[in-house]
């Protein structure tokens, strides 16, 4: 097809041979072989060159489509060979200084590997290639086609600020929450199992604010705006310093699996395999 198109465009086997860098007799033989295989006369030969017949003109759009598909395939193959960043989606507070140190250590060993950190509030579909790796805290079973490693069990409970405690006291059990003011976090486009838990325990009017950014929820709780659910790990520093007070032990209904999920297609890449083997045990050690 490539030679067929070149002869049509050049108007002769000599012109096509120059365009393709192929000897003229080879071009002529390839055209004859194509005509024989198809059982069609594709060119009228005379001393002015090769003129496409009606049959050749009818086949031309299909040959051009084949050419376009072949070029697109070649371009896509070259694109797949180019280095790509490892795309990671995670809840942004997961990237603490200790977690960032793991990325730094890996980059020192693999300076050619880049990373792209995608929004973690929205649940991206790894199976569809929207991300390569996801770090998630969830109570739902992940897609069985994904490569999954459990990092830890995440525990949550209700926290309040000293200012709120002085003004209103603190509940000592989930049954007492209905007497208090609550603030909540629901990520944009995401799900929040602790929002569902709160909704089961308090009237809707007791939840006075719902934030789409976790940092805003933390700020509201610290300021005494209301009580809110926080991961025990994320509250450790504030609890140790007295900026936050734990209301009651973490309810089992708020426990969730902390998972690292990897798309199978991404795991075929050597850089992704190397990173997950390096990152997973070090990341898990932080949450022991």
mmCIF file of C-alpha atoms in Angstrom:
data_model
loop_
_atom_site.group_PDB
_atom_site.id
_atom_site.type_symbol
_atom_site.label_atom_id
_atom_site.label_comp_id
_atom_site.label_asym_id
_atom_site.label_seq_id
_atom_site.Cartn_x
_atom_site.Cartn_y
_atom_site.Cartn_z
ATOM 1 C CA UNK A 1 0.000 0.000 0.000
ATOM 2 C CA UNK A 2 2.875 2.366 0.778
ATOM 3 C CA UNK A 3 4.342 1.823 -2.708
ATOM 4 C CA UNK A 4 0.900 2.015 -4.310
ATOM 5 C CA UNK A 5 0.309 5.428 -2.732
ATOM 6 C CA UNK A 6 3.794 6.638 -3.634
ATOM 7 C CA UNK A 7 3.286 5.777 -7.322
ATOM 8 C CA UNK A 8 -0.070 7.569 -7.396
ATOM 9 C CA UNK A 9 1.438 10.650 -5.742
ATOM 10 C CA UNK A 10 4.599 10.707 -7.861
ATOM 11 C CA UNK A 11 2.908 9.691 -11.140
ATOM 12 C CA UNK A 12 5.694 7.222 -11.996
ATOM 13 C CA UNK A 13 7.727 4.364 -10.575
ATOM 14 C CA UNK A 14 10.864 6.497 -10.906
ATOM 15 C CA UNK A 15 9.365 9.310 -8.819
ATOM 16 C CA UNK A 16 8.100 6.812 -6.251
ATOM 17 C CA UNK A 17 11.511 5.130 -6.024
ATOM 18 C CA UNK A 18 13.118 8.490 -5.240
ATOM 19 C CA UNK A 19 10.533 9.265 -2.548
ATOM 20 C CA UNK A 20 10.862 5.855 -0.918
ATOM 21 C CA UNK A 21 14.578 5.287 -1.405
ATOM 22 C CA UNK A 22 13.854 2.013 -3.232
ATOM 23 C CA UNK A 23 15.200 0.955 -6.628
ATOM 24 C CA UNK A 24 12.807 1.654 -9.537
ATOM 25 C CA UNK A 25 12.667 -2.003 -10.700
ATOM 26 C CA UNK A 26 11.666 -3.026 -7.162
ATOM 27 C CA UNK A 27 8.832 -0.488 -7.178
ATOM 28 C CA UNK A 28 7.606 -1.761 -10.558
ATOM 29 C CA UNK A 29 7.733 -5.396 -9.389
ATOM 30 C CA UNK A 30 5.790 -4.565 -6.203
ATOM 31 C CA UNK A 31 3.049 -2.873 -8.246
ATOM 32 C CA UNK A 32 2.829 -5.865 -10.576
ATOM 33 C CA UNK A 33 2.635 -8.226 -7.578
ATOM 34 C CA UNK A 34 -0.128 -6.105 -6.033
ATOM 35 C CA UNK A 35 -2.122 -6.121 -9.268
ATOM 36 C CA UNK A 36 -1.691 -9.881 -9.586
ATOM 37 C CA UNK A 37 -2.796 -10.491 -5.989
ATOM 38 C CA UNK A 38 -5.849 -8.264 -6.347
ATOM 39 C CA UNK A 39 -6.714 -9.364 -9.869
ATOM 40 C CA UNK A 40 -6.980 -5.709 -10.921
ATOM 41 C CA UNK A 41 -5.176 -3.363 -13.275
ATOM 42 C CA UNK A 42 -4.263 -0.425 -11.047
ATOM 43 C CA UNK A 43 -2.211 1.679 -13.460
ATOM 44 C CA UNK A 44 -2.195 2.439 -17.173
ATOM 45 C CA UNK A 45 1.430 2.489 -18.330
ATOM 46 C CA UNK A 46 2.608 4.761 -21.102
ATOM 47 C CA UNK A 47 5.608 6.937 -21.828
ATOM 48 C CA UNK A 48 4.109 9.684 -19.658
ATOM 49 C CA UNK A 49 4.239 7.481 -16.541
ATOM 50 C CA UNK A 50 1.764 5.486 -14.471
ATOM 51 C CA UNK A 51 -1.809 6.757 -14.494
ATOM 52 C CA UNK A 52 -4.190 5.276 -11.863
ATOM 53 C CA UNK A 53 -7.141 3.400 -13.288
ATOM 54 C CA UNK A 54 -10.715 3.700 -12.030
ATOM 55 C CA UNK A 55 -10.032 0.658 -9.821
ATOM 56 C CA UNK A 56 -7.022 2.394 -8.279
ATOM 57 C CA UNK A 57 -9.078 5.538 -7.665
ATOM 58 C CA UNK A 58 -11.742 3.439 -5.933
ATOM 59 C CA UNK A 59 -9.153 1.833 -3.676
ATOM 60 C CA UNK A 60 -7.325 5.110 -2.934
ATOM 61 C CA UNK A 61 -9.441 6.273 0.088
ATOM 62 C CA UNK A 62 -9.045 2.863 1.747
ATOM 63 C CA UNK A 63 -5.299 2.864 1.126
ATOM 64 C CA UNK A 64 -5.075 6.361 2.624
ATOM 65 C CA UNK A 65 -6.998 5.149 5.680
ATOM 66 C CA UNK A 66 -4.563 2.248 6.086
ATOM 67 C CA UNK A 67 -1.665 4.680 5.845
ATOM 68 C CA UNK A 68 -3.189 6.981 8.474
ATOM 69 C CA UNK A 69 -3.813 4.044 10.824
ATOM 70 C CA UNK A 70 -0.245 2.788 10.392
ATOM 71 C CA UNK A 71 1.202 6.230 11.119
ATOM 72 C CA UNK A 72 -1.061 6.611 14.172
ATOM 73 C CA UNK A 73 0.029 3.199 15.428
ATOM 74 C CA UNK A 74 3.687 4.126 14.994
ATOM 75 C CA UNK A 75 3.188 7.433 16.792
ATOM 76 C CA UNK A 76 1.326 5.734 19.667
ATOM 77 C CA UNK A 77 4.045 3.104 20.001
ATOM 78 C CA UNK A 78 6.689 5.820 20.225
ATOM 79 C CA UNK A 79 4.580 7.648 22.805
ATOM 80 C CA UNK A 80 4.370 4.504 24.940
ATOM 81 C CA UNK A 81 8.164 4.244 24.863
ATOM 82 C CA UNK A 82 8.602 7.733 26.318
ATOM 83 C CA UNK A 83 9.150 8.018 30.087
ATOM 84 C CA UNK A 84 5.886 8.725 31.915
ATOM 85 C CA UNK A 85 5.387 9.908 35.474
ATOM 86 C CA UNK A 86 3.951 7.495 38.014
ATOM 87 C CA UNK A 87 0.505 8.920 38.749
ATOM 88 C CA UNK A 88 -0.520 8.590 42.382
ATOM 89 C CA UNK A 89 -3.861 9.539 43.881
ATOM 90 C CA UNK A 90 -4.186 9.793 47.653
ATOM 91 C CA UNK A 91 -5.808 11.759 50.440
ATOM 92 C CA UNK A 92 -3.459 14.761 50.689
ATOM 93 C CA UNK A 93 -2.854 14.520 54.489
ATOM 94 C CA UNK A 94 -1.347 11.059 53.822
ATOM 95 C CA UNK A 95 1.689 12.826 52.383
ATOM 96 C CA UNK A 96 3.251 13.688 55.718
ATOM 97 C CA UNK A 97 6.910 14.646 56.040
ATOM 98 C CA UNK A 98 7.789 11.006 56.767
ATOM 99 C CA UNK A 99 5.954 9.829 53.630
ATOM 100 C CA UNK A 100 7.597 12.546 51.550
ATOM 101 C CA UNK A 101 10.960 11.282 52.773
ATOM 102 C CA UNK A 102 10.199 7.911 51.144
ATOM 103 C CA UNK A 103 9.662 9.619 47.782
ATOM 104 C CA UNK A 104 12.884 11.566 48.237
ATOM 105 C CA UNK A 105 14.851 8.400 49.020
ATOM 106 C CA UNK A 106 13.407 6.616 45.970
ATOM 107 C CA UNK A 107 14.160 9.583 43.699
ATOM 108 C CA UNK A 108 17.769 9.594 44.877
ATOM 109 C CA UNK A 109 18.064 5.992 43.664
ATOM 110 C CA UNK A 110 15.962 6.519 40.525
ATOM 111 C CA UNK A 111 16.443 10.151 39.428
ATOM 112 C CA UNK A 112 14.877 9.415 36.028
ATOM 113 C CA UNK A 113 11.475 8.491 37.532
ATOM 114 C CA UNK A 114 8.960 11.334 37.864
ATOM 115 C CA UNK A 115 5.716 11.462 39.847
ATOM 116 C CA UNK A 116 2.369 13.139 39.294
ATOM 117 C CA UNK A 117 0.175 13.554 42.372
ATOM 118 C CA UNK A 118 -3.501 13.580 41.464
ATOM 119 C CA UNK A 119 -6.458 14.843 43.549
ATOM 120 C CA UNK A 120 -7.325 12.312 46.239
ATOM 121 C CA UNK A 121 -10.833 13.449 47.120
ATOM 122 C CA UNK A 122 -12.243 12.155 43.859
ATOM 123 C CA UNK A 123 -12.196 8.362 43.435
ATOM 124 C CA UNK A 124 -10.230 7.840 40.230
ATOM 125 C CA UNK A 125 -10.710 4.634 38.237
ATOM 126 C CA UNK A 126 -7.402 2.771 38.101
ATOM 127 C CA UNK A 127 -8.839 0.086 35.810
ATOM 128 C CA UNK A 128 -9.564 2.781 33.207
ATOM 129 C CA UNK A 129 -6.081 4.247 33.484
ATOM 130 C CA UNK A 130 -7.052 7.414 35.372
ATOM 131 C CA UNK A 131 -4.175 6.802 37.825
ATOM 132 C CA UNK A 132 -1.453 4.198 38.355
ATOM 133 C CA UNK A 133 -1.464 3.889 42.157
ATOM 134 C CA UNK A 134 -4.077 4.804 44.763
ATOM 135 C CA UNK A 135 -3.653 5.084 48.528
ATOM 136 C CA UNK A 136 -7.156 4.748 49.964
ATOM 137 C CA UNK A 137 -8.922 4.375 53.287
ATOM 138 C CA UNK A 138 -12.136 2.539 52.542
ATOM 139 C CA UNK A 139 -14.764 0.192 53.923
ATOM 140 C CA UNK A 140 -15.693 -1.152 50.482
ATOM 141 C CA UNK A 141 -14.027 -4.036 48.686
ATOM 142 C CA UNK A 142 -11.689 -2.874 45.890
ATOM 143 C CA UNK A 143 -11.908 -4.069 42.319
ATOM 144 C CA UNK A 144 -10.554 -7.659 42.394
ATOM 145 C CA UNK A 145 -8.594 -6.988 39.194
ATOM 146 C CA UNK A 146 -6.426 -4.418 40.988
ATOM 147 C CA UNK A 147 -3.221 -5.354 42.785
ATOM 148 C CA UNK A 148 -3.955 -4.690 46.447
ATOM 149 C CA UNK A 149 -1.814 -4.435 49.576
ATOM 150 C CA UNK A 150 -3.341 -3.697 52.969
ATOM 151 C CA UNK A 151 -1.249 -1.082 54.759
ATOM 152 C CA UNK A 152 -3.104 -0.919 58.066
ATOM 153 C CA UNK A 153 -6.493 -0.596 59.710
ATOM 154 C CA UNK A 154 -7.397 3.073 60.061
ATOM 155 C CA UNK A 155 -9.282 4.139 63.187
ATOM 156 C CA UNK A 156 -11.400 7.278 63.551
ATOM 157 C CA UNK A 157 -13.229 8.985 66.364
ATOM 158 C CA UNK A 158 -14.747 12.310 67.332
ATOM 159 C CA UNK A 159 -12.454 15.175 68.346
ATOM 160 C CA UNK A 160 -13.050 18.624 69.753
ATOM 161 C CA UNK A 161 -11.000 21.656 70.721
ATOM 162 C CA UNK A 162 -10.406 22.819 74.297
ATOM 163 C CA UNK A 163 -12.453 25.956 73.533
ATOM 164 C CA UNK A 164 -15.464 23.835 72.538
ATOM 165 C CA UNK A 165 -15.005 21.586 75.586
ATOM 166 C CA UNK A 166 -15.004 24.584 77.937
ATOM 167 C CA UNK A 167 -18.152 26.020 76.375
ATOM 168 C CA UNK A 168 -20.199 22.858 75.767
ATOM 169 C CA UNK A 169 -18.449 19.872 77.266
ATOM 170 C CA UNK A 170 -17.698 16.751 75.204
ATOM 171 C CA UNK A 171 -19.788 13.648 74.492
ATOM 172 C CA UNK A 172 -18.525 10.459 76.114
ATOM 173 C CA UNK A 173 -20.277 8.134 73.644
ATOM 174 C CA UNK A 174 -21.878 8.291 70.168
ATOM 175 C CA UNK A 175 -25.301 8.334 71.852
ATOM 176 C CA UNK A 176 -24.556 11.774 73.362
ATOM 177 C CA UNK A 177 -23.540 13.417 70.058
ATOM 178 C CA UNK A 178 -27.083 14.590 69.303
ATOM 179 C CA UNK A 179 -26.696 17.274 71.966
ATOM 180 C CA UNK A 180 -23.650 18.808 70.285
ATOM 181 C CA UNK A 181 -22.641 20.826 67.222
ATOM 182 C CA UNK A 182 -20.899 18.818 64.490
ATOM 183 C CA UNK A 183 -18.800 19.733 61.462
ATOM 184 C CA UNK A 184 -18.126 17.258 58.667
ATOM 185 C CA UNK A 185 -15.945 16.504 55.663
ATOM 186 C CA UNK A 186 -17.218 15.167 52.333
ATOM 187 C CA UNK A 187 -14.653 15.346 49.499
ATOM 188 C CA UNK A 188 -15.726 16.808 46.171
ATOM 189 C CA UNK A 189 -16.921 13.965 43.970
ATOM 190 C CA UNK A 190 -15.980 11.413 46.640
ATOM 191 C CA UNK A 191 -17.580 9.371 49.377
ATOM 192 C CA UNK A 192 -17.382 9.675 53.145
ATOM 193 C CA UNK A 193 -18.313 6.690 55.291
ATOM 194 C CA UNK A 194 -17.909 8.752 58.471
ATOM 195 C CA UNK A 195 -20.450 11.254 57.115
ATOM 196 C CA UNK A 196 -22.905 8.374 56.822
ATOM 197 C CA UNK A 197 -22.027 7.346 60.387
ATOM 198 C CA UNK A 198 -22.666 10.849 61.703
ATOM 199 C CA UNK A 199 -25.957 11.046 59.825
ATOM 200 C CA UNK A 200 -27.104 7.881 61.598
ATOM 201 C CA UNK A 201 -26.326 9.280 65.044
ATOM 202 C CA UNK A 202 -27.336 12.951 64.969
ATOM 203 C CA UNK A 203 -30.232 14.977 63.526
ATOM 204 C CA UNK A 204 -29.340 16.778 60.276
ATOM 205 C CA UNK A 205 -29.560 20.211 61.914
ATOM 206 C CA UNK A 206 -26.713 19.317 64.316
ATOM 207 C CA UNK A 207 -24.256 19.191 61.390
ATOM 208 C CA UNK A 208 -23.710 22.911 60.895
ATOM 209 C CA UNK A 209 -20.987 22.790 58.219
ATOM 210 C CA UNK A 210 -19.766 20.318 55.599
ATOM 211 C CA UNK A 211 -16.348 20.961 54.078
ATOM 212 C CA UNK A 212 -14.965 19.688 50.792
ATOM 213 C CA UNK A 213 -11.344 20.160 51.947
ATOM 214 C CA UNK A 214 -10.003 18.266 54.938
ATOM 215 C CA UNK A 215 -7.798 21.184 55.972
ATOM 216 C CA UNK A 216 -10.908 23.340 56.400
ATOM 217 C CA UNK A 217 -12.501 20.692 58.613
ATOM 218 C CA UNK A 218 -9.400 20.527 60.818
ATOM 219 C CA UNK A 219 -9.313 24.312 61.108
ATOM 220 C CA UNK A 220 -12.992 24.430 62.084
ATOM 221 C CA UNK A 221 -12.531 21.774 64.782
ATOM 222 C CA UNK A 222 -9.412 23.472 66.184
ATOM 223 C CA UNK A 223 -11.265 26.811 66.279
ATOM 224 C CA UNK A 224 -14.096 25.288 68.318
ATOM 225 C CA UNK A 225 -16.675 25.582 65.535
ATOM 226 C CA UNK A 226 -17.860 22.058 66.294
ATOM 227 C CA UNK A 227 -16.835 18.447 66.841
ATOM 228 C CA UNK A 228 -15.632 16.338 63.937
ATOM 229 C CA UNK A 229 -14.369 12.891 62.970
ATOM 230 C CA UNK A 230 -10.615 12.595 62.381
ATOM 231 C CA UNK A 231 -8.257 9.693 61.722
ATOM 232 C CA UNK A 232 -6.343 8.947 64.937
ATOM 233 C CA UNK A 233 -3.035 8.998 63.058
ATOM 234 C CA UNK A 234 -3.721 12.411 61.589
ATOM 235 C CA UNK A 235 -4.770 13.774 64.995
ATOM 236 C CA UNK A 236 -1.714 12.432 66.868
ATOM 237 C CA UNK A 237 0.302 15.651 66.940
ATOM 238 C CA UNK A 238 -2.669 17.870 67.848
ATOM 239 C CA UNK A 239 -3.808 15.432 70.524
ATOM 240 C CA UNK A 240 -0.326 15.236 72.028
ATOM 241 C CA UNK A 241 -0.067 19.033 72.145
ATOM 242 C CA UNK A 242 -3.541 19.472 73.628
ATOM 243 C CA UNK A 243 -4.972 21.298 70.623
ATOM 244 C CA UNK A 244 -7.496 18.494 70.101
ATOM 245 C CA UNK A 245 -9.281 16.281 72.614
ATOM 246 C CA UNK A 246 -10.513 12.775 71.876
ATOM 247 C CA UNK A 247 -14.169 12.451 72.868
ATOM 248 C CA UNK A 248 -14.406 8.653 73.165
ATOM 249 C CA UNK A 249 -12.589 5.498 71.974
ATOM 250 C CA UNK A 250 -12.753 4.869 68.226
ATOM 251 C CA UNK A 251 -15.991 3.045 67.309
ATOM 252 C CA UNK A 252 -15.512 -0.150 65.325
ATOM 253 C CA UNK A 253 -18.056 1.141 62.784
ATOM 254 C CA UNK A 254 -15.535 3.854 61.866
ATOM 255 C CA UNK A 255 -12.629 1.481 61.259
ATOM 256 C CA UNK A 256 -11.550 1.105 57.631
ATOM 257 C CA UNK A 257 -8.889 -0.587 55.541
ATOM 258 C CA UNK A 258 -5.911 1.503 54.498
ATOM 259 C CA UNK A 259 -4.961 0.092 51.086
ATOM 260 C CA UNK A 260 -2.405 0.593 48.355
ATOM 261 C CA UNK A 261 -3.954 -0.275 44.992
ATOM 262 C CA UNK A 262 -2.052 -0.610 41.719
ATOM 263 C CA UNK A 263 -3.502 -0.872 38.223
ATOM 264 C CA UNK A 264 -2.323 -4.123 36.534
ATOM 265 C CA UNK A 265 -1.428 -2.260 33.339
ATOM 266 C CA UNK A 266 0.735 0.157 35.323
ATOM 267 C CA UNK A 267 2.377 -2.684 37.264
ATOM 268 C CA UNK A 268 3.778 -4.072 34.013
ATOM 269 C CA UNK A 269 6.048 -1.028 33.888
ATOM 270 C CA UNK A 270 9.460 -1.666 35.509
ATOM 271 C CA UNK A 271 9.493 1.768 37.170
ATOM 272 C CA UNK A 272 6.101 1.190 38.819
ATOM 273 C CA UNK A 273 7.145 -2.263 40.070
ATOM 274 C CA UNK A 274 10.379 -0.867 41.464
ATOM 275 C CA UNK A 275 8.560 1.961 43.205
ATOM 276 C CA UNK A 276 5.839 -0.183 44.784
ATOM 277 C CA UNK A 277 8.407 -2.645 46.134
ATOM 278 C CA UNK A 278 10.396 0.228 47.621
ATOM 279 C CA UNK A 279 7.480 2.299 48.859
ATOM 280 C CA UNK A 280 4.999 -0.228 50.266
ATOM 281 C CA UNK A 281 7.005 -1.631 53.213
ATOM 282 C CA UNK A 282 8.325 1.796 54.224
ATOM 283 C CA UNK A 283 4.866 3.365 53.978
ATOM 284 C CA UNK A 284 3.317 0.506 55.979
ATOM 285 C CA UNK A 285 5.953 0.923 58.697
ATOM 286 C CA UNK A 286 4.706 4.470 59.355
ATOM 287 C CA UNK A 287 1.219 3.174 60.184
ATOM 288 C CA UNK A 288 2.182 0.247 62.419
#
